Amino acid sequence: MFRALNLRRSLQTLLQNHHPHPHPHPPHLKTPPPTPSTTPQSPINTYNLTRSFCSSPSSLSSSPSSSDAELRKYLGYTLLLLGCGVATYYSFPFPENAKHKRAQLFRYAPLPEDLHTVSNWSGTHEVQTRNFLQPESLQELESIVKDANEKKHKIRPVGSGLSPNGIGLARAGMVNLALMDKVLEVDKEKKRVRVQAGIRVQQLVDGIKDYGLTLQNFASIREQQIGGIVQVGAHGTGARLPPIDEQVISMKLVTPAKGTIEVSQEKDPELFYLARCGLGGLGVVAEVTLQCVERQELVEHTVVSNMKDIKKNHRKFLSENKHVKYLYIPYTDTVVLVRCNPVSKWKGAPKFTPKYSEDEAMQHVRELYVESLKKYRGQVIAVKSPNDNEPDINELSFTELRDKLLALDPLNKDHVIKVNQAEAEFWRKSEGYRVGWSDEILGFDCGGQQWVSEICFPAGTLSKPSMKDLEYIEELTQVIEKEGIPAPAPIEQRWTARSRSSMSPASSSREDDIFSWVGIIMYLPTMDARQRRQITEEFFHYRHVTQTQLWDQYSAYEHWAKVEVPKDKEELSALQARLRKRFPVDAYNKARKELDPNQILSNNMLEKLFPLSDTI
């Protein structure tokens, strides 16, 4: 109120100085205070705004009383406008958990009932659409595709939304096969299974285990729909095992131009190998026939090593183990070696008593969290946080606690190094054996929401590895340290055999070729929009330096579920040219034109990466 009173007096003094015959108020008459307002005062310069009104020729020639009235009028309008803005800001219907997003007005307004919000698992990509279709049968799917093609309405195939880049999302419309999730046929003798494409990996594994069958390899997560995991060229690990698309022996595609077609190596090999990793652009995958293997128990052996020992034994690790992966901890010399082999190879499950309990393995991480809370928040906790909404830290898994640690200061390199060192200690105390079925053992707790970039590049042959895979890691480590990147752990490295699918990043005509897959990561451990944006910017810097300094040198190409489309035109043009060097883009586009001439299955990503000649 005092600020408003002083402002009023200053304005009156200014007006009096503009008039040749000022009429000051008698000293016994006080200027009335402004009308009380419950809205906070805005920092906007109201003085200058009002002055611009009062300095016009008309106001200079008016009487003092009329000038004062004009002043009050414009000042009232200004205060009314500001008051409405502030009232809107503080009364807008935000979700309770979105108070930090108040600055983004209208974005979080209630959505129309028919508007579907679809986001990927990492929360890095999101679209709203009124056209989200979920057929329950092949006939219904065929009708949907036919109708969309006639009306030229987009219905991009989308699976479980696990792809970090949101490859299946499209604002114009999507079709999801979550309700088409049945096991249709099991041939126990040939070890083959025919399923609807909407079935999730874990559902499939559970559905065929009573037949003594399972998939020969798995990605880290079990929630993918089979149609999606095949179409993007997903993979597990094992230098003798190909990516998951190689398990497909036939597919039923619902295409806009040719209806439902079945493709296989026998019926149409060229289209089959193209469509098997077709990125959802050649047809909606409705059914898949997979080659399975006998269900078996595996022994997982986890040890902590270092780069010197890894280099010495690398060839042996690749050739002697069915599944193998390395987890590198940045800013340390720690390499976590994880090997999995059938129990039969061990002549029974190994008898092993772990040196440390789970609590002892977690002890260092918990201590760091308590210490970091005290440093960043001045908060001291013994076991349980004083906030009742916070869980007991003893109940948190390692990945959950890592997320909480990183959330305290995710872009502070020194803090991230401490977290990485705690992770290295956790793995050192977690060495040992684990026995279980392959679908239980081969999974990996990837942590919470995250940005990921994963590349694939040739690593020689199984009989003669090139060692380029380890050279890549050494150079990547140097780049991270030189750039001072706050890189969290792990950097994950896996291997696969080649794929015959022409659009697979591991495609090759040579049977003995092996490929290495390397993933870098930055977690999004907070829902604060500003902090997530800063982490995103740092991640793309991290990805950019690895791309410019390493990818061409190692003939590395990104996993289709992790490619991000550049916004810069020159960068996009360079990416298009790179893809043409590696993949049969012309053949792929030709098939798109034949099977989907109206591009109803396409989205912005496909149109940017593989522009058709008539849309350039």
Coordinates of C-alpha atoms in Angstrom, one line a residue:
M1 CA 0.0 0.0 0.0
F2 CA 2.9 2.4 0.8
R3 CA 4.4 1.7 -2.5
A4 CA 1.1 2.5 -4.3
L5 CA 0.8 5.7 -2.3
N6 CA 4.3 6.9 -3.1
L7 CA 3.7 6.0 -6.8
R8 CA 0.4 8.1 -6.8
R9 CA 2.2 11.1 -5.3
S10 CA 5.0 10.9 -7.8
L11 CA 2.5 10.8 -10.6
Q12 CA 0.7 13.8 -9.3
T13 CA 3.9 15.8 -8.9
L14 CA 4.8 14.9 -12.5
L15 CA 1.5 16.2 -13.8
Q16 CA 1.8 19.4 -11.8
N17 CA 5.2 20.1 -13.3
H18 CA 3.7 19.7 -16.8
H19 CA 1.0 22.5 -16.2
P20 CA 1.8 26.2 -16.4
H21 CA -0.7 27.0 -13.6
P22 CA -0.5 24.2 -11.1
H23 CA -3.2 23.8 -8.5
P24 CA -1.7 21.9 -5.6
H25 CA -3.9 20.3 -3.1
P26 CA -4.3 22.2 0.2
P27 CA -1.8 20.8 2.7
H28 CA -4.7 19.7 5.0
L29 CA -6.1 17.5 2.3
K30 CA -4.4 14.1 2.1
T31 CA -4.3 12.1 -1.1
P32 CA -6.8 9.2 -0.7
P33 CA -5.1 5.8 -0.7
P34 CA -5.8 3.4 -3.6
T35 CA -8.6 0.8 -3.2
P36 CA -7.3 -2.2 -1.2
S37 CA -6.5 -5.2 -3.3
T38 CA -5.9 -8.8 -2.3
T39 CA -3.8 -9.6 -5.4
P40 CA 0.0 -9.2 -5.0
Q41 CA 1.7 -6.1 -6.6
S42 CA 3.4 -6.8 -9.8
P43 CA 7.0 -5.7 -10.4
I44 CA 6.0 -4.2 -13.7
N45 CA 7.0 -0.5 -14.1
T46 CA 3.5 1.0 -13.8
Y47 CA 5.0 4.5 -13.5
N48 CA 6.5 4.4 -17.0
L49 CA 3.3 2.8 -18.4
T50 CA 1.1 5.6 -16.9
R51 CA 3.5 8.3 -17.8
S52 CA 3.3 7.4 -21.5
F53 CA -0.5 7.9 -21.4
C54 CA -0.3 11.2 -19.5
S55 CA 2.4 12.7 -21.7
S56 CA 0.3 12.9 -24.8
P57 CA -0.6 16.4 -26.3
S58 CA -4.3 16.0 -25.3
S59 CA -3.4 15.4 -21.7
L60 CA -1.1 18.4 -21.6
S61 CA -3.8 20.7 -22.8
S62 CA -6.5 19.4 -20.4
S63 CA -7.4 20.8 -17.1
P64 CA -5.8 19.5 -13.9
S65 CA -9.1 17.8 -12.8
S66 CA -9.5 16.0 -16.2
S67 CA -5.9 15.0 -16.2
D68 CA -6.3 13.5 -12.8
A69 CA -9.4 11.6 -13.9
E70 CA -7.5 10.3 -17.0
L71 CA -4.7 9.2 -14.7
R72 CA -7.1 7.4 -12.4
K73 CA -8.8 5.7 -15.4
Y74 CA -5.6 4.4 -17.0
L75 CA -4.1 3.4 -13.6
G76 CA -7.3 1.5 -12.9
Y77 CA -7.2 -0.3 -16.2
T78 CA -3.6 -1.2 -15.6
L79 CA -4.2 -2.5 -12.1
L80 CA -7.3 -4.4 -13.3
L81 CA -5.3 -6.1 -16.1
L82 CA -2.5 -7.1 -13.6
G83 CA -5.0 -8.3 -11.1
C84 CA -6.8 -10.5 -13.6
G85 CA -3.4 -12.0 -14.6
V86 CA -2.4 -12.7 -11.1
A87 CA -5.8 -14.1 -10.2
T88 CA -5.6 -16.4 -13.2
Y89 CA -2.1 -17.5 -12.3
Y90 CA -3.0 -18.5 -8.8
S91 CA -6.4 -20.0 -9.4
F92 CA -5.9 -22.0 -12.6
P93 CA -6.8 -25.7 -12.2
F94 CA -3.4 -27.4 -12.1
P95 CA -2.9 -30.9 -10.9
E96 CA -1.7 -31.1 -7.3
N97 CA 1.6 -32.4 -8.3
A98 CA 2.2 -29.7 -10.9
K99 CA 2.7 -26.6 -8.8
H100 CA 6.2 -26.2 -10.1
K101 CA 4.7 -25.8 -13.6
R102 CA 2.6 -22.7 -12.8
A103 CA 4.6 -20.6 -15.2
Q104 CA 3.4 -22.6 -18.1
L105 CA -0.2 -21.3 -18.2
F106 CA -2.9 -23.2 -20.0
R107 CA -0.7 -26.1 -20.8
Y108 CA -2.2 -28.0 -17.9
A109 CA -5.8 -27.0 -18.4
P110 CA -8.3 -29.8 -18.2
L111 CA -8.3 -31.7 -21.5
P112 CA -11.4 -32.5 -23.5
E113 CA -12.8 -35.9 -22.6
D114 CA -12.1 -37.3 -26.1
L115 CA -8.5 -36.2 -26.2
H116 CA -6.0 -38.9 -25.3
T117 CA -2.6 -38.0 -23.9
V118 CA 0.0 -40.6 -25.0
S119 CA 3.5 -40.5 -23.7
N120 CA 6.5 -42.8 -23.8
W121 CA 7.8 -44.6 -20.7
S122 CA 10.6 -42.2 -20.2
G123 CA 8.3 -39.2 -20.3
T124 CA 10.5 -37.6 -22.9
H125 CA 7.9 -37.5 -25.7
E126 CA 4.2 -36.9 -25.5
V127 CA 1.3 -36.2 -27.9
Q128 CA -2.4 -35.5 -27.6
T129 CA -4.8 -37.1 -30.1
R130 CA -8.5 -37.6 -30.5
N131 CA -7.9 -40.6 -32.7
F132 CA -6.5 -43.5 -30.6
L133 CA -7.9 -46.8 -31.8
Q134 CA -7.6 -50.2 -30.1
P135 CA -9.1 -53.1 -32.2
E136 CA -9.9 -56.4 -30.6
S137 CA -9.7 -58.6 -33.6
L138 CA -8.0 -58.9 -37.0
Q139 CA -11.2 -58.1 -38.8
E140 CA -11.6 -54.9 -36.7
L141 CA -8.0 -53.9 -37.4
E142 CA -8.5 -54.5 -41.2
S143 CA -11.6 -52.3 -41.1
I144 CA -9.8 -49.6 -39.3
V145 CA -6.9 -49.6 -41.7
K146 CA -9.2 -49.6 -44.8
D147 CA -11.3 -46.8 -43.5
A148 CA -8.3 -44.6 -42.5
N149 CA -6.7 -45.2 -46.0
E150 CA -9.9 -44.1 -47.8
K151 CA -10.2 -41.0 -45.6
K152 CA -6.4 -40.4 -45.6
H153 CA -6.4 -40.3 -41.8
K154 CA -3.1 -41.2 -40.1
I155 CA -3.1 -44.2 -37.7
R156 CA 0.5 -44.7 -36.7
P157 CA 1.1 -48.1 -35.1
V158 CA 2.2 -47.7 -31.4
G159 CA 3.1 -50.4 -29.0
S160 CA 3.8 -50.1 -25.3
G161 CA 5.5 -46.7 -25.6
L162 CA 8.9 -48.0 -24.2
S163 CA 11.0 -46.4 -27.0
P164 CA 12.9 -43.5 -25.6
N165 CA 12.4 -41.5 -28.8
G166 CA 8.6 -42.1 -29.0
I167 CA 9.0 -43.6 -32.5
G168 CA 5.3 -44.8 -32.4
L169 CA 3.7 -41.5 -31.5
A170 CA 1.7 -39.4 -33.9
R171 CA -0.6 -36.5 -33.0
A172 CA -2.8 -37.1 -36.0
G173 CA -3.8 -40.6 -34.8
M174 CA -2.6 -44.0 -33.5
V175 CA -3.6 -47.6 -33.5
N176 CA -2.6 -49.8 -30.6
L177 CA -3.0 -53.6 -30.5
A178 CA -3.0 -54.0 -26.7
L179 CA -6.3 -55.9 -26.9
M180 CA -4.9 -58.3 -29.5
D181 CA -2.7 -60.2 -27.1
K182 CA -3.4 -63.9 -27.5
V183 CA -1.2 -66.9 -28.1
L184 CA -2.9 -68.4 -31.2
E185 CA -0.9 -71.6 -31.8
V186 CA 2.0 -73.5 -30.3
D187 CA 3.9 -76.1 -32.3
K188 CA 5.9 -77.9 -29.6
E189 CA 7.7 -80.2 -32.0
K190 CA 9.0 -77.4 -34.2
K191 CA 9.3 -75.1 -31.2
R192 CA 7.3 -72.4 -33.0
V193 CA 4.6 -70.1 -31.6
R194 CA 2.1 -67.9 -33.4
V195 CA 0.8 -64.9 -31.5
Q196 CA -1.1 -61.6 -31.9
A197 CA 1.3 -58.7 -32.2
G198 CA -0.1 -56.9 -29.2
I199 CA 1.0 -59.5 -26.7
R200 CA 3.7 -58.4 -24.3
V201 CA 6.9 -60.3 -23.9
Q202 CA 6.2 -61.4 -20.4
Q203 CA 2.7 -62.5 -21.3
L204 CA 4.2 -64.6 -24.2
V205 CA 6.8 -66.2 -22.0
D206 CA 4.3 -67.0 -19.3
G207 CA 1.9 -68.4 -22.0
I208 CA 4.3 -70.9 -23.5
K209 CA 6.4 -72.0 -20.5
D210 CA 4.1 -75.0 -19.8
Y211 CA 5.1 -76.2 -23.3
G212 CA 8.7 -76.1 -22.2
L213 CA 9.5 -73.2 -24.6
T214 CA 10.8 -69.7 -24.4
L215 CA 12.4 -66.9 -26.5
Q216 CA 16.1 -67.4 -27.2
N217 CA 17.0 -63.8 -26.1
F218 CA 15.4 -60.9 -24.3
A219 CA 15.8 -57.2 -24.1
S220 CA 16.2 -55.6 -20.7
I221 CA 12.5 -54.9 -20.1
R222 CA 9.6 -57.4 -20.5
E223 CA 6.8 -54.9 -21.2
Q224 CA 7.3 -54.5 -24.9
Q225 CA 4.6 -55.7 -27.3
I226 CA 6.0 -58.3 -29.7
G227 CA 5.1 -56.2 -32.7
G228 CA 7.0 -53.2 -31.4
I229 CA 10.1 -55.0 -30.1
V230 CA 10.5 -56.6 -33.6
Q231 CA 9.9 -53.6 -35.7
V232 CA 12.6 -51.4 -34.0
G233 CA 15.3 -54.0 -34.1
A234 CA 15.6 -54.6 -30.3
H235 CA 18.2 -57.0 -29.0
G236 CA 19.5 -58.9 -26.0
T237 CA 23.1 -59.9 -25.5
G238 CA 25.3 -62.8 -26.6
A239 CA 27.7 -62.8 -29.5
R240 CA 26.2 -66.0 -30.9
L241 CA 22.6 -64.7 -30.6
P242 CA 21.1 -62.3 -33.2
P243 CA 18.7 -59.4 -32.5
I244 CA 15.1 -60.4 -31.7
D245 CA 13.8 -59.8 -35.3
E246 CA 15.8 -62.9 -36.4
Q247 CA 13.4 -65.0 -34.3
V248 CA 10.5 -64.1 -36.6
I249 CA 9.9 -66.6 -39.3
S250 CA 6.7 -65.1 -40.7
M251 CA 4.4 -62.1 -40.2
K252 CA 0.9 -61.0 -41.0
L253 CA 0.8 -57.4 -42.1
V254 CA -2.4 -55.3 -42.5
T255 CA -1.5 -52.8 -45.2
P256 CA -3.5 -49.8 -46.5
A257 CA -3.1 -50.6 -50.2
K258 CA -3.0 -54.4 -50.4
G259 CA -5.0 -55.5 -47.3
T260 CA -3.7 -58.3 -45.2
I261 CA -0.7 -60.0 -46.5
E262 CA 1.5 -62.8 -45.0
V263 CA 5.3 -62.5 -45.6
S264 CA 8.0 -65.1 -44.9
Q265 CA 11.3 -66.2 -46.3
E266 CA 9.5 -68.6 -48.6
K267 CA 6.6 -66.4 -49.8
D268 CA 8.3 -63.1 -50.3
P269 CA 11.8 -63.0 -49.0
E270 CA 12.8 -59.5 -50.2
L271 CA 9.7 -57.9 -48.5
F272 CA 10.0 -60.2 -45.5
Y273 CA 13.5 -59.1 -44.6
L274 CA 12.6 -55.5 -45.2
A275 CA 9.4 -55.5 -43.2
R276 CA 10.7 -57.6 -40.3
C277 CA 12.4 -54.5 -39.0
G278 CA 10.1 -52.1 -40.8
L279 CA 9.6 -49.4 -38.2
G280 CA 5.9 -49.7 -38.5
G281 CA 5.9 -48.0 -41.9
L282 CA 5.0 -50.9 -44.2
G283 CA 1.9 -52.3 -42.4
V284 CA 0.4 -52.9 -39.0
V285 CA 2.0 -56.1 -37.7
A286 CA -1.1 -58.1 -36.7
E287 CA 0.4 -61.6 -36.1
V288 CA 3.9 -63.0 -35.7
T289 CA 5.3 -66.5 -35.8
L290 CA 8.4 -66.9 -33.7
Q291 CA 11.1 -69.6 -33.6
C292 CA 11.5 -70.5 -29.9
V293 CA 14.0 -72.6 -27.9
E294 CA 13.7 -75.0 -25.0
R295 CA 13.2 -73.3 -21.7
Q296 CA 16.3 -73.6 -19.6
E297 CA 17.7 -72.5 -16.3
L298 CA 20.7 -70.1 -16.4
V299 CA 23.5 -69.4 -14.0
E300 CA 24.3 -65.6 -13.8
H301 CA 27.8 -64.8 -12.6
T302 CA 28.6 -61.2 -11.7
V303 CA 32.1 -60.0 -10.9
V304 CA 33.8 -56.6 -10.7
S305 CA 36.8 -56.2 -13.0
N306 CA 38.8 -53.5 -14.7
M307 CA 39.7 -52.5 -18.3
K308 CA 43.1 -54.1 -18.2
D309 CA 41.7 -57.6 -17.3
I310 CA 38.8 -57.2 -19.6
K311 CA 41.1 -56.5 -22.6
K312 CA 43.2 -59.5 -21.7
N313 CA 40.2 -61.9 -21.6
H314 CA 37.7 -60.3 -24.0
R315 CA 37.9 -62.8 -26.8
K316 CA 37.4 -65.7 -24.4
F317 CA 34.4 -63.9 -22.7
L318 CA 32.7 -63.5 -26.1
S319 CA 33.2 -67.0 -27.3
E320 CA 32.8 -69.0 -24.2
N321 CA 29.6 -67.4 -22.7
K322 CA 26.1 -67.7 -24.0
H323 CA 25.2 -64.2 -22.7
V324 CA 27.8 -61.5 -21.7
K325 CA 27.6 -57.8 -21.0
Y326 CA 29.9 -55.2 -19.5
L327 CA 28.7 -52.3 -17.3
Y328 CA 31.2 -49.4 -17.1
I329 CA 31.2 -46.9 -14.3
P330 CA 32.4 -43.5 -15.5
Y331 CA 35.2 -41.8 -13.6
T332 CA 36.2 -45.1 -12.1
D333 CA 38.2 -48.1 -13.4
T334 CA 35.3 -50.4 -12.5
V335 CA 33.8 -52.7 -15.1
V336 CA 31.0 -55.0 -14.0
L337 CA 31.2 -58.3 -15.9
V338 CA 27.9 -60.2 -16.1
R339 CA 27.9 -63.7 -17.7
C340 CA 25.0 -66.1 -18.1
N341 CA 25.2 -69.8 -19.1
P342 CA 23.0 -72.9 -18.9
V343 CA 23.0 -74.8 -15.6
S344 CA 24.1 -77.8 -17.6
K345 CA 27.4 -76.1 -18.5
W346 CA 28.1 -75.9 -14.7
K347 CA 27.1 -79.5 -14.1
G348 CA 24.6 -78.2 -11.6
A349 CA 24.1 -75.0 -9.9
P350 CA 27.2 -73.6 -8.2
K351 CA 27.4 -73.7 -4.4
F352 CA 28.3 -70.2 -3.4
T353 CA 27.8 -68.2 -0.2
P354 CA 27.9 -64.4 -0.9
K355 CA 30.5 -62.5 1.0
Y356 CA 28.2 -59.6 1.7
S357 CA 24.5 -59.4 2.5
E358 CA 22.1 -57.2 0.5
D359 CA 22.1 -54.6 3.4
E360 CA 25.9 -54.6 3.4
A361 CA 26.0 -54.0 -0.3
M362 CA 23.6 -51.1 0.0
Q363 CA 25.3 -49.6 3.1
H364 CA 27.7 -47.2 1.3
V365 CA 24.9 -45.9 -1.0
R366 CA 22.6 -45.3 2.0
E367 CA 25.4 -43.5 3.8
L368 CA 26.0 -41.3 0.9
Y369 CA 22.3 -40.4 0.6
V370 CA 22.2 -39.4 4.3
E371 CA 25.4 -37.3 3.9
S372 CA 24.1 -35.7 0.7
L373 CA 20.7 -34.8 2.2
K374 CA 22.5 -33.0 5.0
K375 CA 24.7 -31.1 2.6
Y376 CA 22.0 -30.1 0.1
R377 CA 19.0 -29.7 2.4
G378 CA 20.4 -29.4 5.8
Q379 CA 18.3 -32.4 6.6
V380 CA 19.6 -35.1 9.0
I381 CA 18.0 -38.6 8.9
A382 CA 18.8 -41.7 10.7
V383 CA 16.9 -44.4 8.9
K384 CA 13.6 -42.9 8.0
S385 CA 13.0 -39.4 6.5
P386 CA 11.0 -37.1 8.8
N387 CA 8.6 -36.5 5.9
D388 CA 5.9 -39.2 6.3
N389 CA 5.5 -39.3 2.6
E390 CA 9.1 -40.4 2.1
P391 CA 9.8 -44.2 2.3
D392 CA 12.2 -45.8 4.6
I393 CA 15.5 -45.7 2.7
N394 CA 16.1 -49.3 3.8
E395 CA 13.1 -50.2 1.6
L396 CA 14.4 -48.6 -1.5
S397 CA 16.1 -50.6 -4.2
F398 CA 19.5 -49.6 -5.5
T399 CA 18.1 -47.9 -8.6
E400 CA 15.5 -46.0 -6.6
L401 CA 18.1 -44.7 -4.2
R402 CA 20.4 -43.8 -7.1
D403 CA 17.6 -41.7 -8.6
K404 CA 17.1 -39.9 -5.2
L405 CA 20.8 -39.2 -5.0
L406 CA 21.1 -37.9 -8.5
A407 CA 18.0 -35.7 -8.0
L408 CA 19.9 -33.7 -5.4
D409 CA 22.3 -32.3 -7.9
P410 CA 22.1 -34.2 -11.3
L411 CA 24.4 -31.9 -13.3
N412 CA 27.2 -31.4 -10.7
K413 CA 30.0 -33.6 -12.0
D414 CA 31.6 -34.0 -8.5
H415 CA 28.3 -35.2 -7.0
V416 CA 27.7 -37.6 -9.9
I417 CA 31.3 -39.0 -9.5
K418 CA 30.5 -39.7 -5.8
V419 CA 27.3 -41.5 -6.8
N420 CA 29.2 -43.5 -9.4
Q421 CA 31.8 -44.5 -6.8
A422 CA 29.0 -45.6 -4.5
E423 CA 27.6 -47.7 -7.4
A424 CA 31.0 -49.3 -8.0
E425 CA 31.1 -50.2 -4.3
F426 CA 27.6 -51.6 -4.5
W427 CA 28.6 -53.9 -7.4
R428 CA 31.8 -55.0 -5.6
K429 CA 29.7 -56.2 -2.7
S430 CA 27.1 -57.8 -5.0
E431 CA 29.5 -60.2 -6.7
G432 CA 28.3 -63.8 -6.9
Y433 CA 25.9 -66.2 -8.6
R434 CA 22.2 -66.2 -9.3
V435 CA 20.2 -69.2 -10.7
G436 CA 16.9 -68.9 -12.5
W437 CA 14.9 -69.3 -15.8
S438 CA 16.2 -67.3 -18.7
D439 CA 13.3 -64.9 -18.7
E440 CA 14.0 -64.1 -15.0
I441 CA 17.7 -63.8 -15.3
L442 CA 18.2 -61.8 -18.5
G443 CA 16.2 -58.8 -17.4
F444 CA 17.9 -55.7 -16.1
D445 CA 16.6 -53.0 -13.7
C446 CA 17.2 -49.9 -15.9
G447 CA 16.1 -47.4 -13.2
G448 CA 13.6 -44.6 -13.6
Q449 CA 12.8 -42.2 -16.4
Q450 CA 15.9 -41.4 -18.6
W451 CA 17.4 -40.2 -21.8
V452 CA 19.3 -43.0 -23.7
S453 CA 21.4 -43.1 -26.8
E454 CA 22.5 -46.5 -28.0
I455 CA 24.7 -47.2 -31.0
C456 CA 25.5 -50.4 -32.9
F457 CA 28.8 -51.0 -34.8
P458 CA 30.7 -54.0 -36.3
A459 CA 33.2 -55.7 -34.0
G460 CA 34.8 -58.3 -36.3
T461 CA 33.7 -61.9 -36.3
L462 CA 33.1 -64.4 -33.5
S463 CA 36.3 -66.3 -34.4
K464 CA 38.3 -63.1 -34.8
P465 CA 37.0 -60.1 -32.8
S466 CA 38.4 -56.8 -34.0
M467 CA 38.7 -55.3 -30.5
K468 CA 37.1 -52.1 -31.9
D469 CA 34.4 -52.5 -29.2
L470 CA 36.9 -51.9 -26.4
E471 CA 38.7 -49.2 -28.3
Y472 CA 35.4 -47.4 -28.6
I473 CA 34.8 -47.5 -24.8
E474 CA 38.3 -46.2 -24.1
E475 CA 37.8 -43.2 -26.5
L476 CA 34.3 -42.6 -25.1
T477 CA 35.8 -42.5 -21.5
Q478 CA 38.3 -40.0 -22.7
V479 CA 35.6 -37.8 -24.2
I480 CA 33.6 -37.8 -21.0
E481 CA 36.5 -36.8 -18.9
K482 CA 37.8 -34.2 -21.3
E483 CA 34.4 -32.6 -21.6
G484 CA 33.7 -32.9 -17.9
I485 CA 30.3 -34.5 -18.6
P486 CA 28.3 -35.5 -15.5
A487 CA 27.9 -39.0 -16.8
P488 CA 26.0 -41.4 -14.5
A489 CA 26.5 -45.1 -14.6
P490 CA 26.3 -47.5 -16.3
I491 CA 27.6 -47.3 -19.8
E492 CA 26.2 -50.6 -21.0
Q493 CA 27.9 -52.7 -23.7
R494 CA 26.4 -55.8 -25.2
W495 CA 26.9 -58.0 -28.3
T496 CA 24.8 -59.8 -30.9
A497 CA 25.3 -61.8 -34.0
R498 CA 24.2 -60.3 -37.3
S499 CA 20.7 -59.9 -38.5
R500 CA 19.4 -60.6 -42.1
S501 CA 16.8 -57.9 -41.7
S502 CA 18.0 -55.2 -44.1
M503 CA 16.9 -52.3 -41.9
S504 CA 18.5 -53.7 -38.7
P505 CA 21.5 -51.7 -37.3
A506 CA 23.2 -55.2 -37.1
S507 CA 22.3 -56.2 -40.7
S508 CA 25.0 -58.1 -42.5
S509 CA 25.3 -60.7 -45.3
R510 CA 28.2 -62.4 -43.5
E511 CA 27.1 -65.1 -41.1
D512 CA 30.0 -64.9 -38.7
D513 CA 29.9 -61.1 -38.1
I514 CA 29.3 -59.8 -34.6
F515 CA 28.1 -56.3 -33.5
S516 CA 28.6 -54.3 -30.3
W517 CA 25.8 -52.2 -28.8
V518 CA 26.8 -49.3 -26.5
G519 CA 24.3 -47.2 -24.5
I520 CA 24.9 -44.0 -22.7
I521 CA 22.4 -42.6 -20.3
M522 CA 21.2 -39.6 -18.2
Y523 CA 18.4 -40.1 -15.7
L524 CA 15.4 -37.8 -15.2
P525 CA 15.0 -38.3 -11.5
T526 CA 12.8 -35.3 -10.9
M527 CA 9.4 -34.0 -12.2
D528 CA 10.6 -30.4 -11.9
A529 CA 10.2 -29.1 -15.5
R530 CA 13.1 -26.7 -15.3
Q531 CA 15.5 -29.3 -14.0
R532 CA 14.4 -31.9 -16.5
R533 CA 15.0 -29.3 -19.3
Q534 CA 18.5 -28.7 -18.0
I535 CA 19.3 -32.4 -17.8
T536 CA 17.9 -32.8 -21.4
E537 CA 20.2 -30.1 -22.7
E538 CA 23.2 -31.7 -21.0
F539 CA 22.3 -35.1 -22.3
F540 CA 22.1 -33.9 -25.9
H541 CA 25.5 -32.2 -25.5
Y542 CA 26.8 -35.6 -24.2
R543 CA 25.3 -37.4 -27.2
H544 CA 26.5 -34.7 -29.7
V545 CA 30.2 -35.0 -28.6
T546 CA 30.1 -38.8 -28.9
Q547 CA 28.4 -38.5 -32.3
T548 CA 30.9 -36.0 -33.8
Q549 CA 34.0 -37.6 -32.4
L550 CA 33.2 -41.3 -32.5
W551 CA 30.3 -42.5 -34.7
D552 CA 31.8 -42.1 -38.2
Q553 CA 35.1 -43.5 -37.0
Y554 CA 33.5 -46.7 -35.9
S555 CA 30.6 -46.9 -38.4
A556 CA 28.2 -46.6 -35.6
Y557 CA 24.4 -46.2 -36.1
E558 CA 21.8 -45.6 -33.5
H559 CA 19.2 -48.0 -32.3
W560 CA 15.9 -47.1 -34.1
A561 CA 14.1 -46.7 -30.8
K562 CA 16.7 -44.1 -29.7
V563 CA 17.3 -42.0 -32.8
E564 CA 16.3 -38.3 -32.2
V565 CA 15.4 -36.3 -35.3
P566 CA 17.6 -33.1 -35.5
K567 CA 15.8 -29.8 -35.6
D568 CA 18.6 -28.1 -37.5
K569 CA 18.1 -28.5 -41.3
E570 CA 21.8 -29.1 -42.0
E571 CA 22.1 -31.7 -39.2
L572 CA 19.0 -33.5 -40.6
S573 CA 20.3 -33.5 -44.1
A574 CA 23.6 -35.0 -42.8
L575 CA 21.7 -37.7 -40.9
Q576 CA 19.6 -38.6 -44.0
A577 CA 22.8 -39.0 -46.0
R578 CA 24.4 -41.2 -43.3
L579 CA 21.3 -43.5 -43.2
R580 CA 21.5 -43.9 -47.0
K581 CA 25.1 -45.2 -46.7
R582 CA 24.0 -47.9 -44.3
F583 CA 20.4 -48.9 -45.1
P584 CA 18.5 -49.6 -48.3
V585 CA 16.5 -46.4 -48.0
D586 CA 15.3 -46.4 -51.7
A587 CA 14.0 -50.0 -51.3
Y588 CA 12.3 -49.1 -48.1
N589 CA 10.6 -46.0 -49.5
K590 CA 9.5 -47.9 -52.6
A591 CA 7.8 -50.5 -50.3
R592 CA 6.2 -47.7 -48.4
K593 CA 4.7 -46.2 -51.5
E594 CA 3.4 -49.6 -52.7
L595 CA 1.9 -50.7 -49.4
D596 CA 1.0 -47.3 -47.9
P597 CA 0.6 -44.8 -50.7
N598 CA -1.2 -42.2 -48.5
Q599 CA 1.3 -42.5 -45.7
I600 CA -1.3 -43.1 -43.1
L601 CA 1.1 -45.3 -41.1
S602 CA 3.8 -42.7 -41.1
N603 CA 4.7 -39.9 -38.6
N604 CA 7.0 -37.0 -38.4
M605 CA 10.0 -39.1 -37.6
L606 CA 9.7 -41.4 -40.6
E607 CA 8.9 -38.5 -42.9
K608 CA 12.0 -36.7 -41.7
L609 CA 14.4 -39.6 -41.8
F610 CA 13.1 -41.1 -45.0
P611 CA 11.6 -38.3 -47.1
L612 CA 9.8 -39.6 -50.2
S613 CA 10.8 -37.9 -53.5
D614 CA 7.3 -36.3 -53.9
T615 CA 7.4 -34.8 -50.4
I616 CA 10.9 -33.3 -50.4

